[in-house]
Coordinates of N, CA and C in Angstrom, one line a residue:
M261 N 13.1 -18.2 5.8 CA 11.7 -18.3 5.6 C 11.4 -19.7 5.3
A262 N 10.4 -20.3 6.0 CA 10.1 -21.7 5.9 C 9.3 -21.9 4.6
G263 N 9.2 -23.2 4.2 CA 8.5 -23.5 3.0 C 7.1 -23.2 3.0
A264 N 6.4 -23.4 4.1 CA 5.0 -23.1 4.2 C 4.8 -21.6 4.1
N265 N 5.7 -20.8 4.7 CA 5.5 -19.3 4.7 C 5.7 -18.8 3.3
V266 N 6.6 -19.4 2.5 CA 6.9 -19.0 1.2 C 5.6 -19.3 0.3
A267 N 5.0 -20.5 0.5 CA 3.8 -20.9 -0.2 C 2.7 -19.9 0.1
V268 N 2.5 -19.5 1.3 CA 1.5 -18.6 1.7 C 1.7 -17.2 1.0
L269 N 3.0 -16.8 1.1 CA 3.4 -15.5 0.5 C 3.1 -15.5 -1.0
V270 N 3.5 -16.5 -1.7 CA 3.3 -16.6 -3.1 C 1.9 -16.6 -3.5
G271 N 1.1 -17.4 -2.7 CA -0.3 -17.5 -3.0 C -1.1 -16.2 -2.8
K272 N -0.7 -15.5 -1.7 CA -1.4 -14.3 -1.4 C -1.1 -13.2 -2.5
Y273 N 0.1 -13.1 -2.9 CA 0.4 -12.0 -3.9 C 0.1 -12.4 -5.3
A274 N 0.1 -13.7 -5.5 CA -0.4 -14.2 -6.9 C -1.9 -13.9 -7.0
A275 N -2.6 -14.1 -6.0 CA -4.1 -13.8 -6.0 C -4.3 -12.3 -6.3
G276 N -3.5 -11.5 -5.6 CA -3.7 -10.0 -5.9 C -3.3 -9.6 -7.3
A277 N -2.2 -10.2 -7.8 CA -1.8 -9.9 -9.2 C -2.8 -10.4 -10.2
T278 N -3.3 -11.6 -9.9 CA -4.3 -12.2 -10.9 C -5.5 -11.3 -10.9
L279 N -6.0 -10.9 -9.7 CA -7.2 -10.1 -9.7 C -7.0 -8.7 -10.4
G280 N -5.8 -8.1 -10.2 CA -5.5 -6.9 -10.9 C -5.4 -7.0 -12.4
T281 N -4.8 -8.1 -12.8 CA -4.7 -8.4 -14.2 C -6.0 -8.6 -14.9
I282 N -6.9 -9.3 -14.2 CA -8.2 -9.6 -14.8 C -9.0 -8.3 -14.9
V283 N -8.9 -7.4 -13.9 CA -9.7 -6.2 -13.9 C -9.1 -5.3 -15.0
V284 N -7.8 -5.2 -15.1 CA -7.2 -4.4 -16.2 C -7.7 -4.9 -17.6
A285 N -7.6 -6.2 -17.8 CA -8.0 -6.8 -19.1 C -9.4 -6.5 -19.4
Y286 N -10.3 -6.7 -18.4 CA -11.7 -6.4 -18.6 C -12.0 -5.0 -19.0
G287 N -11.3 -4.1 -18.2 CA -11.5 -2.6 -18.5 C -11.0 -2.3 -19.9
L288 N -9.9 -2.8 -20.3 CA -9.4 -2.5 -21.7 C -10.3 -3.1 -22.7
Q289 N -10.8 -4.3 -22.5 CA -11.7 -5.0 -23.5 C -13.0 -4.2 -23.6
E290 N -13.5 -3.7 -22.5 CA -14.7 -2.9 -22.5 C -14.5 -1.5 -23.2
F291 N -13.4 -0.9 -23.0 CA -13.0 0.3 -23.6 C -12.9 0.2 -25.1
L292 N -12.2 -0.9 -25.6 CA -12.0 -1.1 -27.0 C -13.4 -1.5 -27.7
S293 N -14.2 -2.3 -26.9 CA -15.5 -2.6 -27.5 C -16.4 -1.4 -27.6
A294 N -16.4 -0.5 -26.6 CA -17.2 0.7 -26.7 C -16.7 1.6 -27.8
T295 N -15.4 1.6 -28.0 CA -14.8 2.5 -29.0 C -15.1 2.0 -30.4
G296 N -15.0 0.7 -30.6 CA -15.2 0.1 -31.9 C -16.6 0.1 -32.4
H297 N -17.6 0.0 -31.5 CA -19.0 0.0 -31.9 C -19.5 1.4 -31.8
S298 N -20.5 1.6 -32.6 CA -21.1 3.0 -32.5 C -22.4 2.9 -31.6
W299 N -22.1 2.6 -30.4 CA -23.3 2.5 -29.4 C -23.8 3.9 -29.1
F300 N -25.0 4.0 -28.7 CA -25.6 5.3 -28.4 C -24.9 5.9 -27.2
R301 N -24.6 5.1 -26.2 CA -24.0 5.6 -24.9 C -22.6 5.1 -24.8
H302 N -21.8 5.2 -25.9 CA -20.4 4.7 -25.9 C -19.5 5.5 -24.9
A303 N -19.8 6.7 -24.6 CA -19.0 7.5 -23.7 C -19.2 7.0 -22.3
A304 N -20.4 6.6 -21.9 CA -20.6 6.0 -20.6 C -19.8 4.7 -20.4
Y305 N -19.9 3.8 -21.5 CA -19.1 2.6 -21.4 C -17.6 2.8 -21.4
Q306 N -17.2 3.8 -22.2 CA -15.7 4.1 -22.1 C -15.3 4.6 -20.7
G307 N -16.1 5.4 -20.1 CA -15.8 6.0 -18.8 C -15.8 4.9 -17.8
S308 N -16.7 4.0 -17.8 CA -16.7 2.9 -16.8 C -15.5 1.9 -17.1
A309 N -15.2 1.8 -18.4 CA -14.0 0.9 -18.7 C -12.7 1.5 -18.2
I310 N -12.6 2.9 -18.4 CA -11.4 3.5 -17.8 C -11.3 3.4 -16.3
L311 N -12.4 3.5 -15.7 CA -12.5 3.3 -14.2 C -12.0 1.9 -13.8
F312 N -12.5 0.9 -14.5 CA -12.1 -0.5 -14.3 C -10.6 -0.7 -14.5
T313 N -10.1 -0.1 -15.6 CA -8.7 -0.2 -15.8 C -7.8 0.5 -14.7
F314 N -8.3 1.6 -14.3 CA -7.6 2.3 -13.2 C -7.6 1.5 -11.9
V315 N -8.7 1.0 -11.6 CA -8.8 0.1 -10.4 C -7.9 -1.1 -10.5
G316 N -7.8 -1.7 -11.6 CA -6.9 -2.8 -11.8 C -5.5 -2.5 -11.6
W317 N -5.1 -1.3 -12.2 CA -3.7 -0.9 -12.0 C -3.4 -0.5 -10.6
V318 N -4.4 0.0 -9.8 CA -4.2 0.3 -8.4 C -4.0 -1.0 -7.6
I319 N -4.8 -2.0 -8.0 CA -4.6 -3.3 -7.3 C -3.2 -3.9 -7.6
L320 N -2.8 -3.8 -8.8 CA -1.5 -4.3 -9.2 C -0.4 -3.6 -8.5
L321 N -0.5 -2.2 -8.4 CA 0.5 -1.4 -7.8 C 0.6 -1.7 -6.3
L322 N -0.5 -1.8 -5.6 CA -0.5 -2.1 -4.2 C 0.0 -3.5 -3.9
T323 N -0.3 -4.4 -4.8 CA 0.3 -5.8 -4.6 C 1.8 -5.7 -4.7
V324 N 2.3 -5.1 -5.7 CA 3.8 -5.0 -5.8 C 4.4 -4.3 -4.7
I325 N 3.8 -3.2 -4.2 CA 4.4 -2.4 -3.1 C 4.4 -3.2 -1.8
N326 N 3.3 -3.9 -1.6 CA 3.2 -4.7 -0.4 C 4.2 -5.9 -0.4
L327 N 4.3 -6.5 -1.6 CA 5.3 -7.6 -1.7 C 6.7 -7.1 -1.5
Y328 N 7.0 -6.0 -2.1 CA 8.4 -5.4 -1.9 C 8.6 -5.1 -0.4
G329 N 7.6 -4.5 0.3 CA 7.8 -4.2 1.7 C 7.9 -5.5 2.5
E330 N 7.2 -6.5 2.2 CA 7.3 -7.7 3.0 C 8.6 -8.4 2.7
L331 N 9.1 -8.4 1.5 CA 10.4 -9.0 1.2 C 11.6 -8.3 1.8
T332 N 11.5 -6.9 1.9 CA 12.6 -6.2 2.5 C 12.6 -6.3 4.0
D333 N 11.5 -6.5 4.6 CA 11.4 -6.7 6.1 C 12.0 -8.0 6.5
S334 N 12.0 -9.0 5.7 CA 12.4 -10.3 6.0 C 13.9 -10.4 6.2

């Protein structure tokens, strides 16, 4: 694998992992914030936070699976 291809591979999957991590962190922060405060609609905030966290984990999982597949094909 050439140096330019390695740089593209690292950049592509680093971006996916970064996006997944940010979405997971945001979802967890929103969940804990909604749980800690006694907001009137805290269940709605908790539900959307769980959804954000789930989407973040899906992004991370797909990134790792695609990276593994690309590395084993090489």
